[in-house]
Short mmCIF file of C-alpha atoms and ligand atoms in Angstrom, two decimals:
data_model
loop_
_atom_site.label_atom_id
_atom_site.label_comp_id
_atom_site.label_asym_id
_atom_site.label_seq_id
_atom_site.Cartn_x
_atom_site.Cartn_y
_atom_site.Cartn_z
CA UNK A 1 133.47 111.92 85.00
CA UNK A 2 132.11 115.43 85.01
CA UNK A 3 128.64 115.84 86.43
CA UNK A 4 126.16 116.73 83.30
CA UNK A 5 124.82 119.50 85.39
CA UNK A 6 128.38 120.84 85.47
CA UNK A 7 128.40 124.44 83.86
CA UNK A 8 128.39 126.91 86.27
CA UNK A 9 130.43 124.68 88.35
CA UNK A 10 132.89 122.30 87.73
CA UNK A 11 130.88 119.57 88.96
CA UNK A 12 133.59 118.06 90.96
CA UNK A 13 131.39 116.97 93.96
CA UNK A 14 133.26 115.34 97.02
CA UNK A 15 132.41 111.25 96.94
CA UNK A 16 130.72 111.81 100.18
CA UNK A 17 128.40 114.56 98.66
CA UNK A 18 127.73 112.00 95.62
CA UNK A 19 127.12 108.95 97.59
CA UNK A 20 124.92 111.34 99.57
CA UNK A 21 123.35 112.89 96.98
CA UNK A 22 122.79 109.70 94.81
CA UNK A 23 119.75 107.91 94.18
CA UNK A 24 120.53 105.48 91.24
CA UNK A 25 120.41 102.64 93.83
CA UNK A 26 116.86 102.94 94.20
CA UNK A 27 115.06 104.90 91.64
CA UNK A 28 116.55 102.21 89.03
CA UNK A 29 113.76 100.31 90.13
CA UNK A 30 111.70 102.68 87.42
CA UNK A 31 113.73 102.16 84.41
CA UNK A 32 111.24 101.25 82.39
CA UNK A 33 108.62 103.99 83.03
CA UNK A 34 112.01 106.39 83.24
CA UNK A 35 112.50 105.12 79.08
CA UNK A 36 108.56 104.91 78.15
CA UNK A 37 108.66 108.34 79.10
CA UNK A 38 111.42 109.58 76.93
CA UNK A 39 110.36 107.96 74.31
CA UNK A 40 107.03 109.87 74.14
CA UNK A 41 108.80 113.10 74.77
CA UNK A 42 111.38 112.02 71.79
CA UNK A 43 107.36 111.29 69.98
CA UNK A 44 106.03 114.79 70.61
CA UNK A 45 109.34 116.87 70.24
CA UNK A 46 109.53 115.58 66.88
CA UNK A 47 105.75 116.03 66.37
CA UNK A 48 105.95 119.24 67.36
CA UNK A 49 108.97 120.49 65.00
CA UNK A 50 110.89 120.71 68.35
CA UNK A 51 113.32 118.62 66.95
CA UNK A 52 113.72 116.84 63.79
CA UNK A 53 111.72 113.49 62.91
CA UNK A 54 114.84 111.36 62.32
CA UNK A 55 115.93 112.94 65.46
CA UNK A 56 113.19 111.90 67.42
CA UNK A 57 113.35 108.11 65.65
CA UNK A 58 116.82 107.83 65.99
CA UNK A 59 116.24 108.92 70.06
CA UNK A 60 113.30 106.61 70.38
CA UNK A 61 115.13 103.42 68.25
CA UNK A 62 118.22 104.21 71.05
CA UNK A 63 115.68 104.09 73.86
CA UNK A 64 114.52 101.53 72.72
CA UNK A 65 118.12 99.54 72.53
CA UNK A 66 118.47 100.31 75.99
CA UNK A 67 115.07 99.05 77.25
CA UNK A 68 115.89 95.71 75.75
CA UNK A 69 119.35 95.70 77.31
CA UNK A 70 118.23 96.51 80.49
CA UNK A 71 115.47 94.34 80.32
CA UNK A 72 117.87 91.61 79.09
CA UNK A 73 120.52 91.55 81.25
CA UNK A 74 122.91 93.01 78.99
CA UNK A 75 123.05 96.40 79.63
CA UNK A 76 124.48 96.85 83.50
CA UNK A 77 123.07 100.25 85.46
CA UNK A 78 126.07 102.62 86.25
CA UNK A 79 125.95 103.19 89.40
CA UNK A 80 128.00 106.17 89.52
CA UNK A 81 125.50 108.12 87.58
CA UNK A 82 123.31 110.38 90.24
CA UNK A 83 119.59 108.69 89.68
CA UNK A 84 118.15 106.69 86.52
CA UNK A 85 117.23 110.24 84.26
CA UNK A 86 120.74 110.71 84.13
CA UNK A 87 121.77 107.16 83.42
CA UNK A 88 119.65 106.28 80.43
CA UNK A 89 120.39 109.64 79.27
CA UNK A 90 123.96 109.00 79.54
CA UNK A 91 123.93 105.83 77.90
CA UNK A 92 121.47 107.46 75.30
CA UNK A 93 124.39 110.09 74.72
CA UNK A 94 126.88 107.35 74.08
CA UNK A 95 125.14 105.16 71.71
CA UNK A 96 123.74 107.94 69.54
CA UNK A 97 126.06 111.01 69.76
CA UNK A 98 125.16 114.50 70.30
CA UNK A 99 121.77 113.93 69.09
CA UNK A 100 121.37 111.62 72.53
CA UNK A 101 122.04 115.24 74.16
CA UNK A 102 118.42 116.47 72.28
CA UNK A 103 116.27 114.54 74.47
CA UNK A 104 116.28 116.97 77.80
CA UNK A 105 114.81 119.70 75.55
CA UNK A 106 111.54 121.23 77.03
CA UNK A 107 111.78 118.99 80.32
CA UNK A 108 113.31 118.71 83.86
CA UNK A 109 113.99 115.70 85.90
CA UNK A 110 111.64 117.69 88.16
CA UNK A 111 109.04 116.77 85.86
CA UNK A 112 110.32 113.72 84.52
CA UNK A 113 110.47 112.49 88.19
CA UNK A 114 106.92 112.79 89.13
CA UNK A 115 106.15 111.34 85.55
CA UNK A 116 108.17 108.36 86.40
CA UNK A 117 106.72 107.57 90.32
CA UNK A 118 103.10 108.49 88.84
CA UNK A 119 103.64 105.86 85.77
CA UNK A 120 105.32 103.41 88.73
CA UNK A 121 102.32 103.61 90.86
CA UNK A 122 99.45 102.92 88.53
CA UNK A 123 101.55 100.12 87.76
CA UNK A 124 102.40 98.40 91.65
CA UNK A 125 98.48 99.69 92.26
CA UNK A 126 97.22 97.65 89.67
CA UNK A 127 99.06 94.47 90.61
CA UNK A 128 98.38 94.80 94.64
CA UNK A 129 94.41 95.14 93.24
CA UNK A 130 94.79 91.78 91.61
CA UNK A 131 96.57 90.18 95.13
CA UNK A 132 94.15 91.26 96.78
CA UNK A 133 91.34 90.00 94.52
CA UNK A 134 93.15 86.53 95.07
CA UNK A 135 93.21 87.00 98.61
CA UNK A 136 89.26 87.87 98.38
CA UNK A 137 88.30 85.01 96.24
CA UNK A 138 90.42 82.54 98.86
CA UNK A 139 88.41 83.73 101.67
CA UNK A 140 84.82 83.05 99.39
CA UNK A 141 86.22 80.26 99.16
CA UNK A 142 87.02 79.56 102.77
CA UNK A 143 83.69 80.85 103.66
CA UNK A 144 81.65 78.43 101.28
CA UNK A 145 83.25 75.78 103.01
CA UNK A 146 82.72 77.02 106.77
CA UNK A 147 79.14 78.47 106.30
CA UNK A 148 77.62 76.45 108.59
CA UNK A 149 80.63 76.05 110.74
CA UNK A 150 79.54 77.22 114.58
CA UNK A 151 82.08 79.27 116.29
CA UNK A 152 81.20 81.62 119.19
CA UNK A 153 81.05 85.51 118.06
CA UNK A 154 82.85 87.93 120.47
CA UNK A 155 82.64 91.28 121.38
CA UNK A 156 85.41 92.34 124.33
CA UNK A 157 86.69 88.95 123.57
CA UNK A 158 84.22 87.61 125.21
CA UNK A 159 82.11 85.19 124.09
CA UNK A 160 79.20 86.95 123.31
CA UNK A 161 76.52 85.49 120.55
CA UNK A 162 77.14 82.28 118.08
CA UNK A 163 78.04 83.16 114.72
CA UNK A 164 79.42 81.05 111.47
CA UNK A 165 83.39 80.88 110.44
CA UNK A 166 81.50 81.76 107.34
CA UNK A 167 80.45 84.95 108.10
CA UNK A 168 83.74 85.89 110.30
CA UNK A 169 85.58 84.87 106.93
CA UNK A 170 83.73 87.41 104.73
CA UNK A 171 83.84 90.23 107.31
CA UNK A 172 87.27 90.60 105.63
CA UNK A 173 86.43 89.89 102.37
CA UNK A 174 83.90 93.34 102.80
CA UNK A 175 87.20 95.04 104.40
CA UNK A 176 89.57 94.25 101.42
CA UNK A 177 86.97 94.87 98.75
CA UNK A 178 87.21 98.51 100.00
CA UNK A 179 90.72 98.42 99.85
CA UNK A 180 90.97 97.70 96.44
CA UNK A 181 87.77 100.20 95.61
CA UNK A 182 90.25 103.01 97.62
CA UNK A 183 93.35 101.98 95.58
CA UNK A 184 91.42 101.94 92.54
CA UNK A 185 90.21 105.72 93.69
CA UNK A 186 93.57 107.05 94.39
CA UNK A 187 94.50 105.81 90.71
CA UNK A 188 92.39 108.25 89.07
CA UNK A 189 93.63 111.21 91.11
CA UNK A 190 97.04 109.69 90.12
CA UNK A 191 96.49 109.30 86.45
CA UNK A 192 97.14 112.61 85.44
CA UNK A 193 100.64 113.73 83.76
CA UNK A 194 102.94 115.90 84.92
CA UNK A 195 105.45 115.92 82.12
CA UNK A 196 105.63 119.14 80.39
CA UNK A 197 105.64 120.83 83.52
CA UNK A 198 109.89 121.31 83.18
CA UNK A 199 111.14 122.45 86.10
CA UNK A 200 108.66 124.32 87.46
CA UNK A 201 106.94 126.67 85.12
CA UNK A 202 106.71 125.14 81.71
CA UNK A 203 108.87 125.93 79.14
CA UNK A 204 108.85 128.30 76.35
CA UNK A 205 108.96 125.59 73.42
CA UNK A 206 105.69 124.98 71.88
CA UNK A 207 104.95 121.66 73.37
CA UNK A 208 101.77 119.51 73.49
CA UNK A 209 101.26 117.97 77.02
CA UNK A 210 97.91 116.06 75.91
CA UNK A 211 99.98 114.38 73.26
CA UNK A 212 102.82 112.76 75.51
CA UNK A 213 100.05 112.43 78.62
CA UNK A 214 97.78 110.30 76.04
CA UNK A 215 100.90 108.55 74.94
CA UNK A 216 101.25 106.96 77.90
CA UNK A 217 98.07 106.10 79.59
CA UNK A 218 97.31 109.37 81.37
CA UNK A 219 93.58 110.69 81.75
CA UNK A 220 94.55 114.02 81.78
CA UNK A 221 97.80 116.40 82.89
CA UNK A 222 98.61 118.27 86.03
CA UNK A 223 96.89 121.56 84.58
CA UNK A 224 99.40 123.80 86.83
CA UNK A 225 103.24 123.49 86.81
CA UNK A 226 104.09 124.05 90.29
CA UNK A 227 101.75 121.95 91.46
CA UNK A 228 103.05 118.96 88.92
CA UNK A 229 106.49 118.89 90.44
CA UNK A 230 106.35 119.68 93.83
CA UNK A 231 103.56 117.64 95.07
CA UNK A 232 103.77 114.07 96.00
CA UNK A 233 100.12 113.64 97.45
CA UNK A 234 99.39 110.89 95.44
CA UNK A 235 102.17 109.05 97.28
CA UNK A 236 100.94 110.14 100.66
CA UNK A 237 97.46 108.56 99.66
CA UNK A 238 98.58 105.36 98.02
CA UNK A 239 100.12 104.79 101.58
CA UNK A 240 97.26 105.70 103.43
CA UNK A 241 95.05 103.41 101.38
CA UNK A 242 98.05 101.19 101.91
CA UNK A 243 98.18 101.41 105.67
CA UNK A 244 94.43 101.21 105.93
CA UNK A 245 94.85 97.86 104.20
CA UNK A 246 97.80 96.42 106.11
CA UNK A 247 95.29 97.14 109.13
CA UNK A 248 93.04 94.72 108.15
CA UNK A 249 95.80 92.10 107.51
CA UNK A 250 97.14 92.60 110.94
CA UNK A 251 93.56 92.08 112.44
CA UNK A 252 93.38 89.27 110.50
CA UNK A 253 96.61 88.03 111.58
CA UNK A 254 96.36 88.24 114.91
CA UNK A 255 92.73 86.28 115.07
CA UNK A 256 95.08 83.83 112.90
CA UNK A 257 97.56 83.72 115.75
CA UNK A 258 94.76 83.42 118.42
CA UNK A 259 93.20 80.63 116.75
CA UNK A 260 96.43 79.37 116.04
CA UNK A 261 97.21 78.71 120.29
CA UNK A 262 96.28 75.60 122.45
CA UNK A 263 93.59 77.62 124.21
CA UNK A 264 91.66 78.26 121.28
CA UNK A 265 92.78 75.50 118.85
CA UNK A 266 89.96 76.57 115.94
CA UNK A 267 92.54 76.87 112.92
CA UNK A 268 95.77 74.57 111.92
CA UNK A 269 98.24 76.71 109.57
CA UNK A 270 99.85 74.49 107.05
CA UNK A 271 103.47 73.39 108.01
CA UNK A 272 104.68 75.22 104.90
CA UNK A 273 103.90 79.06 107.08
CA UNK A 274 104.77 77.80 110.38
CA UNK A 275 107.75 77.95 111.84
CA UNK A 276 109.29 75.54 115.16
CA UNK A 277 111.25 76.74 117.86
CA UNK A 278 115.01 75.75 118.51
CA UNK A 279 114.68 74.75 121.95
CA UNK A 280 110.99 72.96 122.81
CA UNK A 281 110.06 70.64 120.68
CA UNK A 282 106.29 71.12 120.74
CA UNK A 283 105.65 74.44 119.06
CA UNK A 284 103.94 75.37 116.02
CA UNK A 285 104.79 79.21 116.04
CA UNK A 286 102.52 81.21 113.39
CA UNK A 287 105.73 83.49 112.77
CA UNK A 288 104.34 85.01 108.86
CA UNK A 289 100.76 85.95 110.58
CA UNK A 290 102.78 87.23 113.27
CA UNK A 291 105.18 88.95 110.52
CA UNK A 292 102.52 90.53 108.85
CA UNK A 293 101.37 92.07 111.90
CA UNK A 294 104.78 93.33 112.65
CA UNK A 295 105.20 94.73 109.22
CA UNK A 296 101.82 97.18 109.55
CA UNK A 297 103.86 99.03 111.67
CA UNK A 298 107.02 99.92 108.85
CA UNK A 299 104.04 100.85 106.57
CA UNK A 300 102.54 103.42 109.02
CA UNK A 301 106.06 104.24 109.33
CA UNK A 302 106.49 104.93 105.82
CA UNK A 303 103.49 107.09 105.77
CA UNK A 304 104.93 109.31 108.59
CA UNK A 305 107.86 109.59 106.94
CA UNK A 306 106.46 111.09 103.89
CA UNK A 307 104.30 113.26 105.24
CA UNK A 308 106.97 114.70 107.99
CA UNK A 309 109.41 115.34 104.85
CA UNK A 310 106.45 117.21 102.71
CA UNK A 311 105.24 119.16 105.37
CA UNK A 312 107.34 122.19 105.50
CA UNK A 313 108.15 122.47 102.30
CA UNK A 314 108.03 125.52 99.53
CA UNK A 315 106.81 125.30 96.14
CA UNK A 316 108.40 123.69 93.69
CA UNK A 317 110.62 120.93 93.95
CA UNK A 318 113.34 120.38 96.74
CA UNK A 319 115.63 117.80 96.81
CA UNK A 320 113.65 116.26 99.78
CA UNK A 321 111.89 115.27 97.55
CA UNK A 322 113.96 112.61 96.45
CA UNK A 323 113.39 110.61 99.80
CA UNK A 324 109.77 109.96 98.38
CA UNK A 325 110.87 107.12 96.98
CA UNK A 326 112.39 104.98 99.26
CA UNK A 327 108.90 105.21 101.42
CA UNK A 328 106.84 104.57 98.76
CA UNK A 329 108.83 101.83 97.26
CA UNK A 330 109.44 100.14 100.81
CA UNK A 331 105.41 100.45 101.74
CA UNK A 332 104.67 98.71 98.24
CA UNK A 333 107.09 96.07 98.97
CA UNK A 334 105.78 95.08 102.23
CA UNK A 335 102.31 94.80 101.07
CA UNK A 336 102.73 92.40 98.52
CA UNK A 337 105.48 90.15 100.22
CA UNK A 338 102.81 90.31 103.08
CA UNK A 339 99.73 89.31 100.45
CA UNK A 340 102.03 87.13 99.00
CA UNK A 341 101.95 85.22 101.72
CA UNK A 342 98.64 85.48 103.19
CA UNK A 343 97.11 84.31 100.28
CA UNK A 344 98.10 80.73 100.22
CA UNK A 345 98.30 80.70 104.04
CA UNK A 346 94.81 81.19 104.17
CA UNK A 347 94.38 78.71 101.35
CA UNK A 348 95.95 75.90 103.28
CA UNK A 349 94.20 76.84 106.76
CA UNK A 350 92.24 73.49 107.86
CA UNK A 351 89.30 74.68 110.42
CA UNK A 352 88.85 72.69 113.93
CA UNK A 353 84.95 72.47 113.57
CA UNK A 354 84.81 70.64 116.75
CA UNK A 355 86.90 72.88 119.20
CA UNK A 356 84.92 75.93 117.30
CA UNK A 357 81.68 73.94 118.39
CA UNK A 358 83.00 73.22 121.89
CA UNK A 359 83.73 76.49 122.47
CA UNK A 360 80.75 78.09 121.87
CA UNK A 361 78.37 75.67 123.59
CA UNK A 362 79.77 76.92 126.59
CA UNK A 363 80.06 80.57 128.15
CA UNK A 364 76.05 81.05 127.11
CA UNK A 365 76.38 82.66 124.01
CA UNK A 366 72.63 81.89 123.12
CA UNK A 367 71.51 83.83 126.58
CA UNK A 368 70.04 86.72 123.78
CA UNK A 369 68.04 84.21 121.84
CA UNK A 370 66.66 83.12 125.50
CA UNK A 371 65.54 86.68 126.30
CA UNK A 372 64.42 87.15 122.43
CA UNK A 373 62.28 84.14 123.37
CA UNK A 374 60.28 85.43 125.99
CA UNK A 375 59.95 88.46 123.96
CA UNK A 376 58.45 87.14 121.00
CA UNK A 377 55.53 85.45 123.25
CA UNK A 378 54.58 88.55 124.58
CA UNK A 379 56.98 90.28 127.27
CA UNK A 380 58.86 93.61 127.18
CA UNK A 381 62.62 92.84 126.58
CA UNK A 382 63.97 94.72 129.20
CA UNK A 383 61.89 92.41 131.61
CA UNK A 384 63.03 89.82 129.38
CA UNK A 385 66.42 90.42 129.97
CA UNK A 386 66.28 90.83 133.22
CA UNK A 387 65.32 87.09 134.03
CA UNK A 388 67.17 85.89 131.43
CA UNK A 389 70.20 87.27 133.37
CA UNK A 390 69.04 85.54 136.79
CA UNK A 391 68.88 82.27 134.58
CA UNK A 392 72.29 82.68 133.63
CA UNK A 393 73.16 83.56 136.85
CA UNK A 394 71.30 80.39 138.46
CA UNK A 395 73.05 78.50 136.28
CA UNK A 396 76.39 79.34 136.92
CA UNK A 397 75.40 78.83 140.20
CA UNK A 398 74.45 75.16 139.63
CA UNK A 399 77.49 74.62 136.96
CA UNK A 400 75.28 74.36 134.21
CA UNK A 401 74.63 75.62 131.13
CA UNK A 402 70.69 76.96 129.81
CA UNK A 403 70.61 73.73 127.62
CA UNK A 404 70.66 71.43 130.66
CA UNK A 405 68.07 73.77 132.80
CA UNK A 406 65.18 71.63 133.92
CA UNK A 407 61.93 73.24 132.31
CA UNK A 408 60.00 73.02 135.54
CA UNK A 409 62.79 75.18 136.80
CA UNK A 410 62.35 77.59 133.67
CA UNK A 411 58.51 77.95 134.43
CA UNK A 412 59.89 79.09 138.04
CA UNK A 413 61.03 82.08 136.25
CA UNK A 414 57.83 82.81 133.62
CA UNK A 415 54.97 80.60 132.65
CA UNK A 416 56.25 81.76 129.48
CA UNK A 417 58.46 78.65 129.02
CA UNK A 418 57.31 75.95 127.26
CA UNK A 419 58.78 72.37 125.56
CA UNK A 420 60.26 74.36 122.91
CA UNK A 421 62.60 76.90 124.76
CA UNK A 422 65.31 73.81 124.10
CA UNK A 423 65.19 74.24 120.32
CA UNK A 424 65.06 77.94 120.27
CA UNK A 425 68.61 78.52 122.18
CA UNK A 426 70.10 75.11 120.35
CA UNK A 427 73.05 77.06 118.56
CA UNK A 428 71.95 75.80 115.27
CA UNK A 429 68.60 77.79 115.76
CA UNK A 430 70.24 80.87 116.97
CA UNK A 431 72.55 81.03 113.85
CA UNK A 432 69.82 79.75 111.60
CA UNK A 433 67.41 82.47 112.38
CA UNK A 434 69.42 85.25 111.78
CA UNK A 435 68.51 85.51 108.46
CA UNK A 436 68.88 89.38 108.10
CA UNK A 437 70.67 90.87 105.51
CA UNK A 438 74.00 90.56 106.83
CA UNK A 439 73.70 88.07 109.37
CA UNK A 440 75.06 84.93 109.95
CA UNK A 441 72.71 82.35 109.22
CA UNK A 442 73.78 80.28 106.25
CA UNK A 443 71.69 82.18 103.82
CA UNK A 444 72.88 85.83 104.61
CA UNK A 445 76.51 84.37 104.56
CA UNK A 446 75.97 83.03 100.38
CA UNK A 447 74.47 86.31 99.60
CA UNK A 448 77.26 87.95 100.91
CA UNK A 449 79.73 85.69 99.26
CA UNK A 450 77.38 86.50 95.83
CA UNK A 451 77.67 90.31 96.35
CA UNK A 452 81.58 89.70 96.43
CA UNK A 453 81.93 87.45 93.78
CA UNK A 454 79.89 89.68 91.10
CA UNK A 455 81.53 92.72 92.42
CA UNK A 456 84.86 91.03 91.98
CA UNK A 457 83.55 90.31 88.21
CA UNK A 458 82.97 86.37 88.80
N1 LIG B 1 116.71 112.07 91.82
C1 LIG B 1 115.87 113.21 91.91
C2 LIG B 1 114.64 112.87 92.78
O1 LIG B 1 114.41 111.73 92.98
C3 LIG B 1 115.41 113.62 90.56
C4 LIG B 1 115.02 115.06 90.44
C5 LIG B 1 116.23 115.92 90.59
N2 LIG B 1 115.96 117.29 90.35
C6 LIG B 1 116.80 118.27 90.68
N3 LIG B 1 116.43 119.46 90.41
N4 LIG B 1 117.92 118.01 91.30
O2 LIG B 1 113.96 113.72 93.26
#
């Protein structure tokens, strides 16, 4: 079939060029926004006197026909067509007739492109916001449970002061609340149309921008025309907001995989996101935590890609361009098949409160509240500190830990030490007193679970 571009050519591409050229196979992903679109335009071309008002109802009833078709089942995409604008309009053409052929007036698919990803977007950034609002509300969750759950807090990975699951569990909470608050930010820079913009600098019919950008949900439109079709930052930062978050998951899921081994034993996963092995019989492999973490990496990728394509090119549009999508649309993907699954993984975690316990009774994660003790009766903590390490250091000596320290052998050290040294480095006293805002004493951990639950609206 000839091309509808052909005119001053013939349009008789090779099939290489076309398959090369095409992008139906992925930008028909954005059918719908591709028809909302045109149906506004249809709206304000007839509003305008542009074209007549039974035109523009007869184009948007035909739009509509093919929404419903496509929506339904009914209506197959042609993949032969070069991207989705053509398509619909194609199949627009051949349900209504030449007036089908009015719709293109006063646009581009250079703006009717960026219209289409922007109107995408807002959509896929809305929905990964309410994943990861799940995802938050899980971990509150988690966290109520495991407030006063003892684990040892590390810093090096090494065991370095006691702290509760609680607390470790909303540390992450904090990090996706930011994540949505970013995604929520890059919407409003995205929010604005670009339709109207034609191909690169406007168009000499006397259209109304504000008319089709309020149609459809926009704040405001791209106020210059170059700019509206040729730049595709709003893609570049939905991925960096998007990389930023898949960072956090892959922290996440490699503690998940730590705790997850026979040396550190302090979470189960449920048996429905674990995997076994083929050949020994005894393993419980973490393989979607371990997924996740692998899949960061493609969404960094995705990133690069973008910006490597962008960066050297001129004002307006280039058919570069084009390889926006598959980025973008890969990088959205990923995210939610990752949250998809890291919600109810995280749902179904059980916590081993003992081996947590065990663990951090030894390795002399409470050596700071020893030094703090001697500081609060009277002594500079530097001194402090400094016999607080030669305890630690005698008792490693010995092979035993500051709870089992004689207190005669204490006093050797500072008269300072009384009866109730044992109580003040018991690990329950050490996570109990750190009551500051923040902190991980039982307390600090429901405010913080509070602060998340009202910001997230609960
Ligand atoms: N499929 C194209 C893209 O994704 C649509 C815009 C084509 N514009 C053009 N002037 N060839 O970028």
């Amino acid at each position: 079939m000839a091309k509808m571009w052909a005119g001053r050519t013939a349009g008789n591409t090779d099939k290489i060029a076309d398959d090369f050229n095409s992008s139906i196979h992925f930008d028909k992903r954005m059918y719908r926004q591709d028809i909302k679109g045109s149906m506004a335009h249809a709206a304000m071309l007839g509003a305008q006197g542009i074209i007549a008002t039974e035109e523009a109802e007869t184009l948007i009833a035909g739009l509509e026909g093919i929404l419903t078709d496509l929506d339904s089942g009914k209506l197959a995409f042609d993949l032969s067509c070069e991207d989705i604008h053509m398509f619909v309009e194609q199949e627009l053409t051949a349900r209504l007739g030449d007036v089908g052929k009015k719709l293109h007036t006063a646009r581009s698919r250079n703006d009717q492109v960026a219209l289409d990803i922007r109107m995408y977007l807002r959509d896929e950034a809305a929905e990964i916001g309410e994943m990861l609002k799940d995802l938050t509300l899980t971990l509150c969750r988690q966290a109520e449970a495991e407030k006063a759950t003892i684990l040892p807090g590390y810093t090096h990975l090494q065991r370095a002061q006691p702290i509760t699951f609680g607390h470790h569990l909303m540390a992450y909470a904090m990090m996706l609340l930011r994540d949505m608050d970013r995604l929520e930010d890059c919407v409003k820079r995205m929010n604005r149309s670009p339709i109207g913009c034609c191909a690169l600098a406007g168009t000499t019919y006397p259209t109304d921008r504000r008319f089709e950008a309020k149609q459809l949900g926009f704040d405001g439109i791209c106020h210059n025309s170059l700019d509206g079709v040729s730049d595709r930052d709003f893609c570049l930062e939905m991925m960096s907001d998007l990389s930023i978050l898949m960072m956090h998951l892959s922290r996440f899921s490699e503690e998940l995989i730590l705790w997850s081994s026979w040396e550190f034993k302090f979470v189960e996963l449920s048996d429905a996101y674990t995997t076994g092995s083929s050949i020994m019989p005894q393993k419980k492999n973490p393989d979607m935590a371990e997924l996740i973490r692998g899949k960061t990496g493609r969404v960094y990728g995705d990133l690069m890609a973008l910006l490597t394509t962008l960066k050297g090119l001129p004002l307006a549009y280039n058919k570069d361009m084009q390889e926006d999508k598959e980025s973008i649309f890969d990088a959205v993907d990923t995210v939610k098949m990752c949250l998809s699954v890291m919600i109810p993984m995280i749902d179904t975690m059980s916590v081993c409160r003992d081996n947590m316990k065990k663990a951090a009774q030894k390795g002399f994660i409470n050596a700071t509240d020893l030094a703090d003790y001697l500081t609060k009766k009277g002594m500079p903590f530097r001194s402090a500190y400094k016999i607080s390490g030669e305890i630690v250091a005698a008792c490693l000596r010995a092979g035993i830990v500051l709870e089992d320290m004689p207190l005669a052998d204490y006093r050797t050290y500072s008269d300072l030490f009384e009866e109730d040294i044992y109580n003040e480095i018991s690990l329950e006293t050490c996570v109990a007193k750190r009551i500051s805002e923040g902190g991980t004493s039982v307390a600090s951990v429901e405010a913080q679970i509070q602060y998340v639950k009202e910001a997230l609206g609960q």
